[in-house]
Tab-separated table of C-alpha atoms and ligand atoms in Angstrom:
chain	number	residue	atom	x	y	z
O	1	UNK	CA	54.924	57.861	22.192
O	2	UNK	CA	57.430	60.471	20.944
O	3	UNK	CA	60.571	59.014	19.418
O	4	UNK	CA	63.500	61.157	18.348
O	5	UNK	CA	66.126	59.732	15.988
O	6	UNK	CA	69.674	61.115	15.868
O	7	UNK	CA	71.691	60.794	12.683
O	8	UNK	CA	74.830	62.615	11.658
O	9	UNK	CA	77.199	60.810	9.352
O	10	UNK	CA	76.846	58.871	6.119
O	11	UNK	CA	76.755	55.356	7.600
O	12	UNK	CA	73.886	56.338	9.926
O	13	UNK	CA	71.406	57.077	7.170
O	14	UNK	CA	70.961	53.563	5.759
O	15	UNK	CA	70.540	52.240	9.314
O	16	UNK	CA	67.914	54.791	10.336
O	17	UNK	CA	65.768	54.424	7.207
O	18	UNK	CA	64.267	50.979	7.994
O	19	UNK	CA	63.648	51.845	11.654
O	20	UNK	CA	61.847	55.059	10.662
O	21	UNK	CA	59.729	53.134	8.176
O	22	UNK	CA	58.833	50.364	10.610
O	23	UNK	CA	57.939	52.744	13.447
O	24	UNK	CA	56.054	54.915	10.949
O	25	UNK	CA	53.563	52.071	10.584
O	26	UNK	CA	52.687	52.153	14.302
O	27	UNK	CA	49.693	54.332	15.145
O	28	UNK	CA	50.926	55.078	18.677
O	29	UNK	CA	54.278	56.506	17.517
O	30	UNK	CA	55.230	60.091	16.591
O	31	UNK	CA	58.727	60.569	15.196
O	32	UNK	CA	61.274	63.355	14.821
O	33	UNK	CA	64.666	63.327	13.132
O	34	UNK	CA	67.641	65.375	14.318
O	35	UNK	CA	70.665	65.634	11.987
O	36	UNK	CA	73.812	66.648	13.826
O	37	UNK	CA	75.406	67.979	10.646
O	38	UNK	CA	78.569	65.909	11.224
O	39	UNK	CA	78.416	65.185	7.491
O	40	UNK	CA	77.094	68.112	5.487
O	41	UNK	CA	78.185	67.894	1.822
O	42	UNK	CA	75.246	67.084	-0.463
O	43	UNK	CA	76.969	63.903	-1.657
O	44	UNK	CA	77.657	62.759	1.938
O	45	UNK	CA	74.167	63.497	3.272
O	46	UNK	CA	71.281	64.951	1.174
O	47	UNK	CA	71.500	62.326	-1.564
O	48	UNK	CA	70.970	59.592	1.042
O	49	UNK	CA	67.869	61.250	2.495
O	50	UNK	CA	66.437	61.458	-1.031
O	51	UNK	CA	67.326	57.929	-2.189
O	52	UNK	CA	66.445	56.209	1.084
O	53	UNK	CA	63.176	58.126	1.513
O	54	UNK	CA	64.089	59.543	4.933
O	55	UNK	CA	61.938	62.526	5.954
O	56	UNK	CA	63.765	65.862	6.036
O	57	UNK	CA	65.282	66.416	9.504
O	58	UNK	CA	63.159	68.412	11.958
O	59	UNK	CA	66.389	69.928	13.298
O	60	UNK	CA	69.848	70.281	11.817
O	61	UNK	CA	72.468	71.092	14.433
O	62	UNK	CA	74.969	72.014	11.689
O	63	UNK	CA	78.039	71.168	13.751
O	64	UNK	CA	80.332	70.479	10.776
O	65	UNK	CA	83.901	69.140	11.028
O	66	UNK	CA	86.443	69.738	13.785
O	67	UNK	CA	88.487	67.771	16.309
O	68	UNK	CA	86.834	64.879	18.118
O	69	UNK	CA	86.417	66.836	21.347
O	70	UNK	CA	85.062	69.913	19.617
O	71	UNK	CA	82.687	68.000	17.369
O	72	UNK	CA	81.369	65.796	20.188
O	73	UNK	CA	80.979	68.740	22.569
O	74	UNK	CA	79.265	70.890	19.967
O	75	UNK	CA	76.715	68.177	19.228
O	76	UNK	CA	76.017	67.878	22.968
O	77	UNK	CA	75.590	71.615	23.484
O	78	UNK	CA	73.286	72.009	20.486
O	79	UNK	CA	71.211	68.893	21.161
O	80	UNK	CA	70.414	69.563	24.816
O	81	UNK	CA	67.907	72.410	24.214
O	82	UNK	CA	66.161	70.375	21.507
O	83	UNK	CA	65.622	67.510	23.949
O	84	UNK	CA	64.478	69.868	26.699
O	85	UNK	CA	61.949	71.434	24.346
O	86	UNK	CA	60.712	68.282	22.593
O	87	UNK	CA	60.799	65.922	25.579
O	88	UNK	CA	61.006	62.622	23.662
O	89	UNK	CA	60.059	59.386	25.396
O	90	UNK	CA	62.909	57.600	23.650
O	91	UNK	CA	65.939	58.604	21.564
O	92	UNK	CA	67.260	56.183	18.936
O	93	UNK	CA	70.960	56.368	18.009
O	94	UNK	CA	72.773	54.438	15.285
O	95	UNK	CA	76.202	52.895	14.786
O	96	UNK	CA	79.393	54.270	16.248
O	97	UNK	CA	80.055	57.798	15.017
O	98	UNK	CA	80.679	60.857	17.174
O	99	UNK	CA	77.023	61.895	16.842
O	100	UNK	CA	76.000	58.559	18.405
O	101	UNK	CA	78.036	58.918	21.578
O	102	UNK	CA	77.390	62.666	21.925
O	103	UNK	CA	73.631	62.199	21.807
O	104	UNK	CA	73.754	59.269	24.208
O	105	UNK	CA	75.657	61.286	26.800
O	106	UNK	CA	73.191	64.165	26.630
O	107	UNK	CA	70.189	61.849	26.934
O	108	UNK	CA	71.694	60.002	29.881
O	109	UNK	CA	72.103	63.208	31.885
O	110	UNK	CA	68.554	64.264	31.046
O	111	UNK	CA	67.260	60.784	31.974
O	112	UNK	CA	65.894	60.210	28.476
O	113	UNK	CA	66.133	56.490	27.570
O	114	UNK	CA	68.307	55.611	24.576
O	115	UNK	CA	67.954	52.737	22.116
O	116	UNK	CA	71.183	51.841	20.329
O	117	UNK	CA	70.843	50.270	16.896
O	118	UNK	CA	73.929	48.222	15.946
O	119	UNK	CA	74.971	47.630	19.543
O	120	UNK	CA	77.584	45.173	20.805
O	121	UNK	CA	80.105	45.337	17.968
O	122	UNK	CA	83.699	45.311	19.201
O	123	UNK	CA	87.035	45.491	17.405
O	124	UNK	CA	88.853	45.373	20.781
O	125	UNK	CA	91.061	48.116	19.366
O	126	UNK	CA	90.799	51.266	21.471
O	127	UNK	CA	92.963	53.262	19.064
O	128	UNK	CA	89.852	53.408	16.846
O	129	UNK	CA	87.646	56.369	17.781
O	130	UNK	CA	84.593	54.292	16.903
O	131	UNK	CA	85.481	51.646	19.508
O	132	UNK	CA	85.367	54.298	22.240
O	133	UNK	CA	82.034	55.500	20.884
O	134	UNK	CA	80.654	51.945	20.903
O	135	UNK	CA	81.795	51.161	24.452
O	136	UNK	CA	80.365	54.330	25.975
O	137	UNK	CA	77.100	54.226	24.036
O	138	UNK	CA	76.392	50.617	24.994
O	139	UNK	CA	77.067	51.230	28.685
O	140	UNK	CA	74.532	54.057	28.735
O	141	UNK	CA	71.789	52.786	26.425
O	142	UNK	CA	68.596	51.230	27.815
O	143	UNK	CA	67.773	49.113	24.768
O	144	UNK	CA	70.522	47.448	22.769
O	145	UNK	CA	69.780	46.075	19.303
O	146	UNK	CA	72.511	43.786	17.990
O	147	UNK	CA	73.011	42.639	14.384
O	148	UNK	CA	74.469	39.224	15.272
O	149	UNK	CA	74.979	37.045	18.355
O	150	UNK	CA	78.641	38.020	18.833
O	151	UNK	CA	77.211	41.424	19.798
O	152	UNK	CA	75.093	39.837	22.541
O	153	UNK	CA	78.111	37.969	23.878
O	154	UNK	CA	80.215	41.134	24.025
O	155	UNK	CA	77.500	43.036	25.868
O	156	UNK	CA	76.863	40.282	28.401
O	157	UNK	CA	80.593	40.087	29.100
O	158	UNK	CA	80.587	43.833	29.786
O	159	UNK	CA	77.903	43.367	32.405
O	160	UNK	CA	74.874	44.557	30.477
O	161	UNK	CA	71.658	42.939	31.673
O	162	UNK	CA	70.314	40.328	29.253
O	163	UNK	CA	66.726	41.710	29.105
O	164	UNK	CA	68.080	44.950	27.586
O	165	UNK	CA	69.753	43.104	24.684
O	166	UNK	CA	67.823	42.134	21.549
O	167	UNK	CA	69.399	40.361	18.604
O	168	UNK	CA	67.323	41.737	15.743
O	169	UNK	CA	69.582	41.312	12.698
O	170	UNK	CA	71.171	43.860	10.435
O	171	UNK	CA	69.279	47.049	9.579
O	172	UNK	CA	71.775	48.004	6.844
O	173	UNK	CA	70.811	44.823	5.067
O	174	UNK	CA	67.126	45.824	5.316
O	175	UNK	CA	67.960	48.879	3.234
O	176	UNK	CA	70.104	46.883	0.838
O	177	UNK	CA	67.358	44.322	0.211
O	178	UNK	CA	64.766	47.035	-0.344
O	179	UNK	CA	66.849	49.052	-2.789
O	180	UNK	CA	68.832	46.398	-4.651
O	181	UNK	CA	66.230	46.100	-7.441
O	182	UNK	CA	66.526	49.859	-8.048
O	183	UNK	CA	70.325	49.774	-7.873
O	184	UNK	CA	70.375	46.994	-10.467
O	185	UNK	CA	68.660	49.347	-12.895
O	186	UNK	CA	71.389	51.984	-12.784
O	187	UNK	CA	73.252	52.006	-16.121
O	188	UNK	CA	76.804	50.610	-16.321
O	189	UNK	CA	77.981	53.812	-18.054
O	190	UNK	CA	81.251	52.525	-19.456
O	191	UNK	CA	82.126	50.645	-16.282
O	192	UNK	CA	85.029	48.236	-16.907
O	193	UNK	CA	84.093	44.556	-17.124
O	194	UNK	CA	86.406	43.503	-14.277
O	195	UNK	CA	87.187	45.977	-11.545
O	196	UNK	CA	88.076	46.321	-7.883
O	197	UNK	CA	85.918	48.796	-5.996
O	198	UNK	CA	88.003	50.652	-3.416
O	199	UNK	CA	87.033	52.822	-0.433
O	200	UNK	CA	89.434	54.215	2.099
O	201	UNK	CA	88.852	56.695	4.907
O	202	UNK	CA	90.094	55.343	8.278
O	203	UNK	CA	92.520	57.794	9.882
O	204	UNK	CA	94.967	54.884	10.389
O	205	UNK	CA	95.113	54.350	6.609
O	206	UNK	CA	94.854	57.854	5.211
O	207	UNK	CA	96.228	60.340	7.737
O	208	UNK	CA	99.845	59.154	7.461
O	209	UNK	CA	101.278	60.087	4.037
O	210	UNK	CA	103.599	57.078	3.833
O	211	UNK	CA	100.865	54.570	4.676
O	212	UNK	CA	98.446	56.117	2.199
O	213	UNK	CA	101.074	56.179	-0.544
O	214	UNK	CA	101.937	52.539	0.071
O	215	UNK	CA	98.286	51.514	-0.256
O	216	UNK	CA	97.666	53.535	-3.413
O	217	UNK	CA	100.863	52.210	-5.006
O	218	UNK	CA	99.827	48.639	-4.232
O	219	UNK	CA	96.441	49.320	-5.831
O	220	UNK	CA	98.134	50.685	-8.950
O	221	UNK	CA	99.834	47.281	-9.253
O	222	UNK	CA	96.891	45.216	-8.042
O	223	UNK	CA	96.563	42.837	-10.921
O	224	UNK	CA	96.878	42.871	-14.727
O	225	UNK	CA	93.744	44.164	-16.395
O	226	UNK	CA	91.812	44.747	-13.167
O	227	UNK	CA	90.549	48.342	-13.154
O	228	UNK	CA	90.473	50.208	-9.834
O	229	UNK	CA	87.287	52.220	-9.256
O	230	UNK	CA	87.772	54.491	-6.263
O	231	UNK	CA	85.052	56.848	-4.959
O	232	UNK	CA	87.089	59.092	-2.686
O	233	UNK	CA	85.946	60.186	0.789
O	234	UNK	CA	86.538	63.924	1.445
O	235	UNK	CA	89.051	63.153	4.216
O	236	UNK	CA	91.054	60.966	1.808
O	237	UNK	CA	90.818	63.462	-1.066
O	238	UNK	CA	92.332	66.114	1.208
O	239	UNK	CA	95.189	63.821	2.209
O	240	UNK	CA	95.986	62.792	-1.386
O	241	UNK	CA	96.272	66.477	-2.270
O	242	UNK	CA	98.157	67.413	0.894
O	243	UNK	CA	100.806	64.709	0.356
O	244	UNK	CA	100.867	65.130	-3.455
O	245	UNK	CA	100.371	61.386	-4.021
O	246	UNK	CA	100.369	60.050	-7.588
O	247	UNK	CA	97.018	58.446	-8.431
O	248	UNK	CA	97.748	57.571	-12.074
O	249	UNK	CA	95.834	54.533	-13.265
O	250	UNK	CA	93.173	54.745	-10.533
O	251	UNK	CA	89.626	55.736	-11.556
O	252	UNK	CA	88.924	58.360	-8.877
O	253	UNK	CA	85.326	59.456	-8.381
O	254	UNK	CA	83.504	61.826	-6.059
O	255	UNK	CA	81.506	60.187	-3.224
O	256	UNK	CA	78.485	58.415	-4.716
O	257	UNK	CA	74.839	58.111	-3.775
O	258	UNK	CA	73.538	54.954	-2.119
O	259	UNK	CA	72.091	53.406	-5.286
O	260	UNK	CA	75.111	54.124	-7.456
O	261	UNK	CA	77.481	52.720	-4.841
O	262	UNK	CA	75.379	49.625	-4.239
O	263	UNK	CA	75.336	48.927	-7.990
O	264	UNK	CA	79.131	49.262	-8.073
O	265	UNK	CA	79.493	46.821	-5.182
O	266	UNK	CA	77.219	44.243	-6.729
O	267	UNK	CA	79.039	44.322	-10.062
O	268	UNK	CA	82.561	44.373	-8.595
O	269	UNK	CA	85.014	41.516	-9.030
O	270	UNK	CA	86.398	42.314	-5.592
O	271	UNK	CA	85.920	45.102	-3.040
O	272	UNK	CA	88.903	46.557	-1.158
O	273	UNK	CA	87.924	48.704	1.814
O	274	UNK	CA	88.504	49.865	5.364
O	275	UNK	CA	84.813	50.628	5.961
O	276	UNK	CA	82.681	48.778	8.505
O	277	UNK	CA	79.364	48.599	6.684
O	278	UNK	CA	80.865	47.568	3.350
O	279	UNK	CA	82.234	44.390	4.949
O	280	UNK	CA	78.605	43.503	5.701
O	281	UNK	CA	77.116	44.564	2.376
O	282	UNK	CA	79.657	42.502	0.415
O	283	UNK	CA	78.916	39.491	2.619
O	284	UNK	CA	75.237	39.791	1.749
O	285	UNK	CA	76.034	40.301	-1.956
O	286	UNK	CA	78.551	37.406	-1.894
O	287	UNK	CA	81.247	39.607	-3.399
O	288	UNK	CA	84.782	38.960	-2.054
O	289	UNK	CA	85.926	41.734	0.281
O	290	UNK	CA	89.534	42.457	1.297
O	291	UNK	CA	89.622	44.663	4.362
O	292	UNK	CA	92.611	46.919	4.941
O	293	UNK	CA	92.470	46.615	8.721
O	294	UNK	CA	94.101	44.417	11.366
O	295	UNK	CA	90.788	43.727	13.093
O	296	UNK	CA	87.073	44.017	12.588
O	297	UNK	CA	84.139	44.721	14.882
O	298	UNK	CA	82.083	42.588	12.446
O	299	UNK	CA	83.744	39.140	12.791
O	300	UNK	CA	80.753	37.315	11.345
O	301	UNK	CA	81.712	38.729	7.929
O	302	UNK	CA	85.004	36.816	8.207
O	303	UNK	CA	83.749	33.611	9.825
O	304	UNK	CA	80.594	33.257	7.690
O	305	UNK	CA	80.871	35.823	4.939
O	306	UNK	CA	83.174	36.835	2.110
O	307	UNK	CA	85.485	39.093	4.104
O	308	UNK	CA	89.255	38.637	4.544
O	309	UNK	CA	91.362	40.887	6.772
O	310	UNK	CA	94.605	41.831	5.046
O	311	UNK	CA	95.775	44.511	7.504
O	312	UNK	CA	98.410	46.780	5.997
O	313	UNK	CA	100.314	43.936	4.382
O	314	UNK	CA	100.405	44.983	0.741
O	315	UNK	CA	101.921	41.697	-0.471
O	316	UNK	CA	99.027	39.892	1.149
O	317	UNK	CA	96.630	42.299	-0.569
O	318	UNK	CA	98.154	41.512	-3.948
O	319	UNK	CA	98.137	37.756	-3.366
O	320	UNK	CA	94.498	37.846	-2.186
O	321	UNK	CA	93.514	39.833	-5.290
O	322	UNK	CA	95.323	37.263	-7.430
O	323	UNK	CA	93.411	34.493	-5.656
O	324	UNK	CA	90.085	36.172	-6.436
O	325	UNK	CA	91.072	36.697	-10.069
O	326	UNK	CA	91.906	33.032	-10.458
O	327	UNK	CA	88.487	32.078	-9.106
O	328	UNK	CA	89.488	31.351	-5.510
O	329	UNK	CA	87.588	34.185	-3.766
O	330	UNK	CA	85.633	33.420	-0.577
O	331	UNK	CA	82.067	32.199	-1.134
O	332	UNK	CA	80.395	32.711	2.231
O	333	UNK	CA	76.883	32.506	3.653
O	334	UNK	CA	74.458	35.206	4.761
O	335	UNK	CA	74.339	35.410	8.596
O	336	UNK	CA	71.058	34.650	10.399
O	337	UNK	CA	68.492	37.462	10.614
O	338	UNK	CA	70.082	39.463	7.797
O	339	UNK	CA	66.742	39.100	6.066
O	340	UNK	CA	65.291	42.565	5.526
O	341	UNK	CA	63.144	42.521	8.680
O	342	UNK	CA	65.466	43.934	11.363
O	343	UNK	CA	63.647	47.290	11.387
O	344	UNK	CA	60.315	45.545	12.036
O	345	UNK	CA	61.819	43.612	14.944
O	346	UNK	CA	63.184	46.823	16.440
O	347	UNK	CA	59.797	48.561	16.144
O	348	UNK	CA	58.141	45.579	17.789
O	349	UNK	CA	60.491	45.665	20.807
O	350	UNK	CA	60.264	49.449	21.198
O	351	UNK	CA	56.473	49.469	21.165
O	352	UNK	CA	56.274	46.455	23.488
O	353	UNK	CA	58.676	48.085	25.966
O	354	UNK	CA	56.614	51.250	26.051
O	355	UNK	CA	53.303	49.477	26.656
B	1	UD1	C1	83.068	59.524	10.207
B	1	UD1	C2	82.989	58.526	11.358
B	1	UD1	C3	83.387	57.151	10.872
B	1	UD1	C4	82.580	56.738	9.643
B	1	UD1	C5	82.732	57.826	8.595
B	1	UD1	C6	81.943	57.528	7.341
B	1	UD1	C7	83.475	59.336	13.618
B	1	UD1	C8	84.487	59.339	14.693
B	1	UD1	N1	83.893	58.874	12.417
B	1	UD1	O1	84.428	59.608	9.801
B	1	UD1	O2	83.156	56.207	11.884
B	1	UD1	O3	83.061	55.509	9.163
B	1	UD1	O4	82.267	59.058	9.145
B	1	UD1	O5	82.169	58.517	6.377
B	1	UD1	O6	82.373	59.732	13.848
B	1	UD1	N2	84.213	66.217	5.346
B	1	UD1	C9	83.736	66.874	4.248
B	1	UD1	N3	82.393	66.855	4.036
B	1	UD1	C10	81.517	66.236	4.835
B	1	UD1	C11	82.010	65.567	5.963
B	1	UD1	C12	83.360	65.553	6.212
B	1	UD1	O7	84.496	67.456	3.480
B	1	UD1	O8	80.294	66.256	4.567
B	1	UD1	C13	85.670	66.184	5.592
B	1	UD1	C14	86.117	67.211	6.598
B	1	UD1	O9	87.318	67.750	6.192
B	1	UD1	C15	86.354	66.402	7.853
B	1	UD1	C16	86.733	65.043	7.292
B	1	UD1	O10	86.021	64.907	6.072
B	1	UD1	O11	87.330	66.961	8.655
B	1	UD1	C17	86.368	63.923	8.213
B	1	UD1	O12	85.007	63.991	8.619
B	1	UD1	P1	84.540	63.438	10.058
B	1	UD1	O13	83.063	63.483	10.171
B	1	UD1	O14	85.330	64.072	11.124
B	1	UD1	O15	85.024	61.925	10.031
B	1	UD1	P2	84.943	60.820	8.915
B	1	UD1	O16	86.332	60.497	8.502
B	1	UD1	O17	83.952	61.159	7.842
């Protein structure tokens, strides 16, 4: 059985790694990796392949950055000949980035079955590009692997046949569990004792100068001696420069590798983010997470985990930080099946379906 995996952007890599490993143990499976090139800087891509032990891509489509339509179309145009030449029996796509939906569309027209890892998540907010990507991908995929039962419920409500849906748990947490012992060995290197770890890259938070300034100002006044450690996404770095925003008092860093970032999360007093995956990682690590979004496609992190949605209410952000500092941060539990074995369950279903 020939399986082709599509990855393209940073959050795909930690999801693909456990699936590649689990399928790699199956004698009947041959695997290929296609990188769309949606993310291309060494610190947004190469470092993850190295640290996560992902084999070098067989193809790199090198699409780079552009508008949504251009990027999605370019991935489609460049992927089609690869699929025609390699004729995979199954294509595996991950998460909700433009590479995910682009690949799924191409496969559907070529009648190549698609397996979607991290299916069923919904923010119910169609102003988010990722929500569009999730909806389209899930309608077209043949096999849908969900991280939690809310995903199953969403898919069933959208008319997807139950036998195609498999609740397998969270593949990102597989990677976290495997690499946490290594992350714990990374040196603290003058890291402040108490700090908030911040990440910010959603267009709704960073593309408008006023909104971005308001957030960064609130962080500068987050709470007494709490340091702010802020690895800056390239999109956000560009906006800070473009709008000439003052970042005094914030410890800005370049994007970090997986191990370095995981170590920072585990040691943080609180994490402040608008990322999807970080809401899940903090829930597993039991570190309080304040999410700068009005909604989340990962509600289990709020209902069971350590996540709190603060939207763009900066007073709320400051009061939630104060709560954490006075010992009142959310405790939380780890959701079912976030146990390090999601990749194995996916491999099992894929091989069984092919037999
Ligand atoms: C993409 C995903 C988002 C995911 C995020 C993680 C979509 C629609 N968005 O958003 O879901 O949470 O990745 O990072 O797929 N850039 C670089 N170097 C790179 C990559 C990007 O400098 O290696 C800059 C470019 O100026 C680019 C901008 O970052 O225009 C945004 O990149 P893009 O891939 O369009 O979206 P992200 O914001 O990274």
